[in-house]
JSON list of C-alpha atoms in Angstrom, two decimals:
[
{"chain": "Q", "resi": 25, "resn": "VAL", "atom": "CA", "xyz": [343.17, 114.88, 223.28]},
{"chain": "Q", "resi": 26, "resn": "GLN", "atom": "CA", "xyz": [342.56, 116.45, 219.97]},
{"chain": "Q", "resi": 27, "resn": "SER", "atom": "CA", "xyz": [341.87, 113.11, 218.44]},
{"chain": "Q", "resi": 28, "resn": "ILE", "atom": "CA", "xyz": [339.32, 112.34, 221.13]},
{"chain": "Q", "resi": 29, "resn": "GLY", "atom": "CA", "xyz": [337.71, 115.77, 220.60]},
{"chain": "Q", "resi": 30, "resn": "ARG", "atom": "CA", "xyz": [337.55, 115.25, 216.87]},
{"chain": "Q", "resi": 31, "resn": "ARG", "atom": "CA", "xyz": [336.05, 111.81, 217.42]},
{"chain": "Q", "resi": 32, "resn": "VAL", "atom": "CA", "xyz": [333.38, 113.24, 219.70]},
{"chain": "Q", "resi": 33, "resn": "LEU", "atom": "CA", "xyz": [332.67, 116.05, 217.29]},
{"chain": "Q", "resi": 34, "resn": "SER", "atom": "CA", "xyz": [332.59, 113.64, 214.41]},
{"chain": "Q", "resi": 35, "resn": "ARG", "atom": "CA", "xyz": [330.29, 111.29, 216.32]},
{"chain": "Q", "resi": 36, "resn": "ASN", "atom": "CA", "xyz": [327.99, 114.18, 217.24]},
{"chain": "Q", "resi": 37, "resn": "ARG", "atom": "CA", "xyz": [327.90, 115.29, 213.59]},
{"chain": "Q", "resi": 38, "resn": "VAL", "atom": "CA", "xyz": [327.16, 111.79, 212.41]},
{"chain": "Q", "resi": 39, "resn": "GLU", "atom": "CA", "xyz": [324.43, 111.42, 215.02]},
{"chain": "Q", "resi": 40, "resn": "SER", "atom": "CA", "xyz": [322.93, 114.77, 214.09]},
{"chain": "Q", "resi": 41, "resn": "MET", "atom": "CA", "xyz": [323.14, 113.82, 210.41]},
{"chain": "Q", "resi": 42, "resn": "GLY", "atom": "CA", "xyz": [321.52, 110.49, 211.22]},
{"chain": "Q", "resi": 43, "resn": "ASN", "atom": "CA", "xyz": [318.78, 112.31, 213.12]},
{"chain": "Q", "resi": 44, "resn": "ALA", "atom": "CA", "xyz": [318.42, 114.76, 210.28]},
{"chain": "Q", "resi": 45, "resn": "SER", "atom": "CA", "xyz": [318.23, 111.96, 207.69]},
{"chain": "Q", "resi": 46, "resn": "ILE", "atom": "CA", "xyz": [315.62, 110.20, 209.82]},
{"chain": "Q", "resi": 47, "resn": "GLU", "atom": "CA", "xyz": [313.65, 113.45, 210.02]},
{"chain": "Q", "resi": 48, "resn": "ILE", "atom": "CA", "xyz": [313.94, 113.96, 206.22]},
{"chain": "Q", "resi": 49, "resn": "GLN", "atom": "CA", "xyz": [312.80, 110.36, 205.63]},
{"chain": "Q", "resi": 50, "resn": "ARG", "atom": "CA", "xyz": [309.88, 110.86, 208.04]},
{"chain": "Q", "resi": 51, "resn": "ILE", "atom": "CA", "xyz": [308.79, 114.08, 206.28]},
{"chain": "Q", "resi": 52, "resn": "TRP", "atom": "CA", "xyz": [309.24, 112.54, 202.83]},
{"chain": "Q", "resi": 53, "resn": "ARG", "atom": "CA", "xyz": [307.23, 109.42, 203.76]},
{"chain": "Q", "resi": 54, "resn": "GLY", "atom": "CA", "xyz": [304.42, 111.60, 205.26]},
{"chain": "Q", "resi": 55, "resn": "TYR", "atom": "CA", "xyz": [304.37, 113.78, 202.12]},
{"chain": "Q", "resi": 56, "resn": "ASN", "atom": "CA", "xyz": [304.43, 110.73, 199.86]},
{"chain": "Q", "resi": 57, "resn": "ALA", "atom": "CA", "xyz": [301.64, 109.08, 201.85]},
{"chain": "Q", "resi": 58, "resn": "LYS", "atom": "CA", "xyz": [299.48, 112.24, 201.68]},
{"chain": "Q", "resi": 59, "resn": "LEU", "atom": "CA", "xyz": [300.15, 112.50, 197.95]},
{"chain": "Q", "resi": 60, "resn": "PHE", "atom": "CA", "xyz": [299.15, 108.90, 197.26]},
{"chain": "Q", "resi": 61, "resn": "TYR", "atom": "CA", "xyz": [296.17, 109.24, 199.62]},
{"chain": "Q", "resi": 62, "resn": "GLY", "atom": "CA", "xyz": [295.00, 112.20, 197.55]},
{"chain": "Q", "resi": 63, "resn": "PHE", "atom": "CA", "xyz": [295.45, 110.24, 194.33]},
{"chain": "Q", "resi": 64, "resn": "ASN", "atom": "CA", "xyz": [293.67, 107.21, 195.77]},
{"chain": "Q", "resi": 65, "resn": "LEU", "atom": "CA", "xyz": [290.85, 109.46, 197.04]},
{"chain": "Q", "resi": 66, "resn": "MET", "atom": "CA", "xyz": [290.47, 111.01, 193.59]},
{"chain": "Q", "resi": 67, "resn": "ASP", "atom": "CA", "xyz": [290.43, 107.55, 192.03]},
{"chain": "Q", "resi": 68, "resn": "ILE", "atom": "CA", "xyz": [287.76, 106.39, 194.51]},
{"chain": "Q", "resi": 69, "resn": "MET", "atom": "CA", "xyz": [285.65, 109.52, 193.86]},
{"chain": "Q", "resi": 70, "resn": "SER", "atom": "CA", "xyz": [285.98, 108.99, 190.08]},
{"chain": "Q", "resi": 71, "resn": "VAL", "atom": "CA", "xyz": [284.82, 105.38, 190.33]},
{"chain": "Q", "resi": 72, "resn": "GLN", "atom": "CA", "xyz": [281.95, 106.39, 192.61]},
{"chain": "Q", "resi": 73, "resn": "SER", "atom": "CA", "xyz": [280.94, 109.13, 190.17]},
{"chain": "Q", "resi": 74, "resn": "ILE", "atom": "CA", "xyz": [280.97, 106.70, 187.21]},
{"chain": "Q", "resi": 75, "resn": "VAL", "atom": "CA", "xyz": [278.89, 104.14, 189.15]},
{"chain": "Q", "resi": 76, "resn": "ARG", "atom": "CA", "xyz": [276.38, 106.81, 190.26]},
{"chain": "Q", "resi": 77, "resn": "ARG", "atom": "CA", "xyz": [276.14, 108.08, 186.67]},
{"chain": "Q", "resi": 78, "resn": "PHE", "atom": "CA", "xyz": [275.56, 104.53, 185.41]},
{"chain": "Q", "resi": 79, "resn": "ILE", "atom": "CA", "xyz": [272.83, 103.91, 188.04]},
{"chain": "Q", "resi": 80, "resn": "ALA", "atom": "CA", "xyz": [271.17, 107.25, 187.21]},
{"chain": "Q", "resi": 81, "resn": "HIS", "atom": "CA", "xyz": [271.31, 106.52, 183.45]},
{"chain": "Q", "resi": 82, "resn": "LYS", "atom": "CA", "xyz": [269.78, 103.09, 184.05]},
{"chain": "Q", "resi": 83, "resn": "ALA", "atom": "CA", "xyz": [266.95, 104.71, 186.06]},
{"chain": "Q", "resi": 84, "resn": "VAL", "atom": "CA", "xyz": [266.39, 107.30, 183.30]},
{"chain": "Q", "resi": 85, "resn": "VAL", "atom": "CA", "xyz": [266.24, 104.59, 180.63]},
{"chain": "Q", "resi": 86, "resn": "LYS", "atom": "CA", "xyz": [263.76, 102.61, 182.75]},
{"chain": "Q", "resi": 87, "resn": "ARG", "atom": "CA", "xyz": [261.59, 105.72, 183.34]},
{"chain": "Q", "resi": 88, "resn": "ARG", "atom": "CA", "xyz": [261.71, 106.58, 179.62]},
{"chain": "Q", "resi": 89, "resn": "ALA", "atom": "CA", "xyz": [260.60, 103.09, 178.71]},
{"chain": "Q", "resi": 90, "resn": "SER", "atom": "CA", "xyz": [257.72, 103.34, 181.22]},
{"chain": "Q", "resi": 91, "resn": "THR", "atom": "CA", "xyz": [256.81, 106.75, 179.83]},
{"chain": "Q", "resi": 92, "resn": "LEU", "atom": "CA", "xyz": [256.76, 105.43, 176.30]},
{"chain": "Q", "resi": 93, "resn": "LYS", "atom": "CA", "xyz": [254.49, 102.57, 177.33]},
{"chain": "Q", "resi": 94, "resn": "ILE", "atom": "CA", "xyz": [252.08, 104.95, 179.05]},
{"chain": "Q", "resi": 95, "resn": "GLN", "atom": "CA", "xyz": [252.11, 107.32, 176.10]},
{"chain": "Q", "resi": 96, "resn": "GLY", "atom": "CA", "xyz": [251.50, 104.44, 173.65]},
{"chain": "Q", "resi": 97, "resn": "ALA", "atom": "CA", "xyz": [248.55, 103.20, 175.73]},
{"chain": "Q", "resi": 98, "resn": "ALA", "atom": "CA", "xyz": [247.08, 106.71, 175.87]},
{"chain": "Q", "resi": 99, "resn": "ARG", "atom": "CA", "xyz": [247.48, 107.23, 172.12]},
{"chain": "Q", "resi": 100, "resn": "MET", "atom": "CA", "xyz": [245.91, 103.80, 171.45]},
{"chain": "Q", "resi": 101, "resn": "TRP", "atom": "CA", "xyz": [242.92, 104.67, 173.67]},
{"chain": "Q", "resi": 102, "resn": "ALA", "atom": "CA", "xyz": [242.45, 108.01, 171.92]},
{"chain": "Q", "resi": 103, "resn": "ALA", "atom": "CA", "xyz": [242.75, 106.40, 168.48]},
{"chain": "Q", "resi": 104, "resn": "ARG", "atom": "CA", "xyz": [240.19, 103.71, 169.43]},
{"chain": "Q", "resi": 105, "resn": "ARG", "atom": "CA", "xyz": [237.81, 106.32, 170.71]},
{"chain": "Q", "resi": 106, "resn": "VAL", "atom": "CA", "xyz": [238.05, 108.31, 167.45]},
{"chain": "Q", "resi": 107, "resn": "TYR", "atom": "CA", "xyz": [237.74, 105.12, 165.43]},
{"chain": "Q", "resi": 108, "resn": "HIS", "atom": "CA", "xyz": [234.59, 103.96, 167.26]},
{"chain": "Q", "resi": 109, "resn": "SER", "atom": "CA", "xyz": [232.93, 107.35, 167.04]},
{"chain": "Q", "resi": 110, "resn": "SER", "atom": "CA", "xyz": [233.83, 107.64, 163.33]},
{"chain": "Q", "resi": 111, "resn": "ARG", "atom": "CA", "xyz": [232.62, 104.10, 162.71]},
{"chain": "Q", "resi": 112, "resn": "ARG", "atom": "CA", "xyz": [229.24, 104.84, 164.31]},
{"chain": "Q", "resi": 113, "resn": "GLY", "atom": "CA", "xyz": [228.86, 107.89, 162.07]},
{"chain": "Q", "resi": 114, "resn": "ILE", "atom": "CA", "xyz": [229.93, 105.99, 159.00]},
{"chain": "Q", "resi": 115, "resn": "CYS", "atom": "CA", "xyz": [227.44, 103.19, 159.75]},
{"chain": "Q", "resi": 116, "resn": "MET", "atom": "CA", "xyz": [224.66, 105.72, 160.15]},
{"chain": "Q", "resi": 117, "resn": "ILE", "atom": "CA", "xyz": [225.51, 107.38, 156.82]},
{"chain": "Q", "resi": 118, "resn": "GLN", "atom": "CA", "xyz": [225.78, 104.00, 155.07]},
{"chain": "Q", "resi": 119, "resn": "GLY", "atom": "CA", "xyz": [222.38, 103.00, 156.45]},
{"chain": "Q", "resi": 120, "resn": "GLN", "atom": "CA", "xyz": [220.75, 106.23, 155.15]},
{"chain": "Q", "resi": 121, "resn": "ILE", "atom": "CA", "xyz": [222.40, 105.76, 151.74]},
{"chain": "Q", "resi": 122, "resn": "ARG", "atom": "CA", "xyz": [221.21, 102.16, 151.56]},
{"chain": "Q", "resi": 123, "resn": "ARG", "atom": "CA", "xyz": [217.66, 103.18, 152.45]},
{"chain": "Q", "resi": 124, "resn": "VAL", "atom": "CA", "xyz": [217.69, 105.86, 149.74]},
{"chain": "Q", "resi": 125, "resn": "LEU", "atom": "CA", "xyz": [219.16, 103.46, 147.17]},
{"chain": "Q", "resi": 126, "resn": "VAL", "atom": "CA", "xyz": [216.59, 100.79, 148.08]},
{"chain": "Q", "resi": 127, "resn": "SER", "atom": "CA", "xyz": [213.73, 103.23, 147.69]},
{"chain": "Q", "resi": 128, "resn": "ILE", "atom": "CA", "xyz": [215.15, 104.34, 144.28]},
{"chain": "Q", "resi": 129, "resn": "HIS", "atom": "CA", "xyz": [215.62, 100.72, 143.23]},
{"chain": "Q", "resi": 130, "resn": "VAL", "atom": "CA", "xyz": [212.14, 99.81, 144.37]},
{"chain": "Q", "resi": 131, "resn": "ARG", "atom": "CA", "xyz": [210.71, 102.58, 142.23]},
{"chain": "Q", "resi": 132, "resn": "TYR", "atom": "CA", "xyz": [212.68, 101.43, 139.23]},
{"chain": "Q", "resi": 133, "resn": "ILE", "atom": "CA", "xyz": [211.73, 97.78, 139.90]},
{"chain": "Q", "resi": 134, "resn": "VAL", "atom": "CA", "xyz": [208.03, 98.68, 140.24]},
{"chain": "Q", "resi": 135, "resn": "HIS", "atom": "CA", "xyz": [208.22, 100.67, 136.98]},
{"chain": "Q", "resi": 136, "resn": "LEU", "atom": "CA", "xyz": [210.03, 97.78, 135.25]},
{"chain": "Q", "resi": 137, "resn": "GLN", "atom": "CA", "xyz": [207.43, 95.32, 136.51]},
{"chain": "Q", "resi": 138, "resn": "ARG", "atom": "CA", "xyz": [204.63, 97.57, 135.28]},
{"chain": "Q", "resi": 139, "resn": "VAL", "atom": "CA", "xyz": [206.21, 97.81, 131.81]},
{"chain": "Q", "resi": 140, "resn": "CYS", "atom": "CA", "xyz": [206.76, 94.02, 131.69]},
{"chain": "Q", "resi": 141, "resn": "ARG", "atom": "CA", "xyz": [203.24, 93.22, 132.84]},
{"chain": "Q", "resi": 142, "resn": "GLY", "atom": "CA", "xyz": [201.85, 95.68, 130.28]},
{"chain": "Q", "resi": 143, "resn": "TRP", "atom": "CA", "xyz": [203.87, 94.05, 127.50]},
{"chain": "Q", "resi": 144, "resn": "LEU", "atom": "CA", "xyz": [202.78, 90.60, 128.65]},
{"chain": "Q", "resi": 145, "resn": "CYS", "atom": "CA", "xyz": [199.14, 91.69, 128.75]},
{"chain": "Q", "resi": 146, "resn": "ARG", "atom": "CA", "xyz": [199.36, 93.33, 125.33]},
{"chain": "Q", "resi": 147, "resn": "ASN", "atom": "CA", "xyz": [201.08, 90.18, 124.02]},
{"chain": "Q", "resi": 148, "resn": "LYS", "atom": "CA", "xyz": [198.33, 87.95, 125.44]},
{"chain": "Q", "resi": 149, "resn": "ILE", "atom": "CA", "xyz": [195.59, 90.20, 124.08]},
{"chain": "Q", "resi": 150, "resn": "SER", "atom": "CA", "xyz": [197.31, 90.27, 120.70]},
{"chain": "Q", "resi": 151, "resn": "ASN", "atom": "CA", "xyz": [197.59, 86.44, 120.71]},
{"chain": "Q", "resi": 152, "resn": "PHE", "atom": "CA", "xyz": [193.94, 86.18, 121.82]},
{"chain": "Q", "resi": 153, "resn": "LEU", "atom": "CA", "xyz": [192.81, 88.54, 119.09]},
{"chain": "Q", "resi": 154, "resn": "ASP", "atom": "CA", "xyz": [194.88, 86.58, 116.55]},
{"chain": "Q", "resi": 155, "resn": "THR", "atom": "CA", "xyz": [193.25, 83.37, 117.73]},
{"chain": "Q", "resi": 156, "resn": "VAL", "atom": "CA", "xyz": [189.80, 84.91, 117.59]},
{"chain": "Q", "resi": 157, "resn": "ALA", "atom": "CA", "xyz": [190.50, 86.27, 114.10]},
{"chain": "Q", "resi": 158, "resn": "GLN", "atom": "CA", "xyz": [191.64, 82.85, 112.90]},
{"chain": "Q", "resi": 159, "resn": "GLY", "atom": "CA", "xyz": [188.56, 81.25, 114.42]},
{"chain": "Q", "resi": 160, "resn": "ALA", "atom": "CA", "xyz": [186.34, 83.82, 112.70]},
{"chain": "Q", "resi": 161, "resn": "VAL", "atom": "CA", "xyz": [188.10, 83.19, 109.40]},
{"chain": "Q", "resi": 162, "resn": "GLN", "atom": "CA", "xyz": [187.58, 79.42, 109.82]},
{"chain": "Q", "resi": 163, "resn": "ILE", "atom": "CA", "xyz": [183.91, 79.93, 110.69]},
{"chain": "Q", "resi": 164, "resn": "GLN", "atom": "CA", "xyz": [183.41, 82.10, 107.61]},
{"chain": "Q", "resi": 165, "resn": "SER", "atom": "CA", "xyz": [185.29, 79.58, 105.40]},
{"chain": "Q", "resi": 166, "resn": "SER", "atom": "CA", "xyz": [183.26, 76.67, 106.49]}
]
């Protein structure tokens, strides 16, 4: 009888231990699954964050390139405007200077022509007078 009682008690203990070990395994597996789920979730969120950051950086680079193109075009337009207005002013000034220089040169040229013509006339008159004097000397000698 005692042996049967011990057997029953032993079987009950083994069954309760078996049930307890099953319960421990169930709790451990649930804890382990939650732990790995948390790690996997953190890994997924990290990858998503990196991808979002990459996409945002790419958009910023594209916007910056567009901004630089727009700024370059605006600066070029402003520089051309300044250049053309400066060029018009410079052309006007050069035209005035050329007119003044031409009028000065014309005066000098007219003066130079007057001096040359006077010299030529004096030279012709001198040659004429020399010829007349030689003719008068020949007439007197004959």
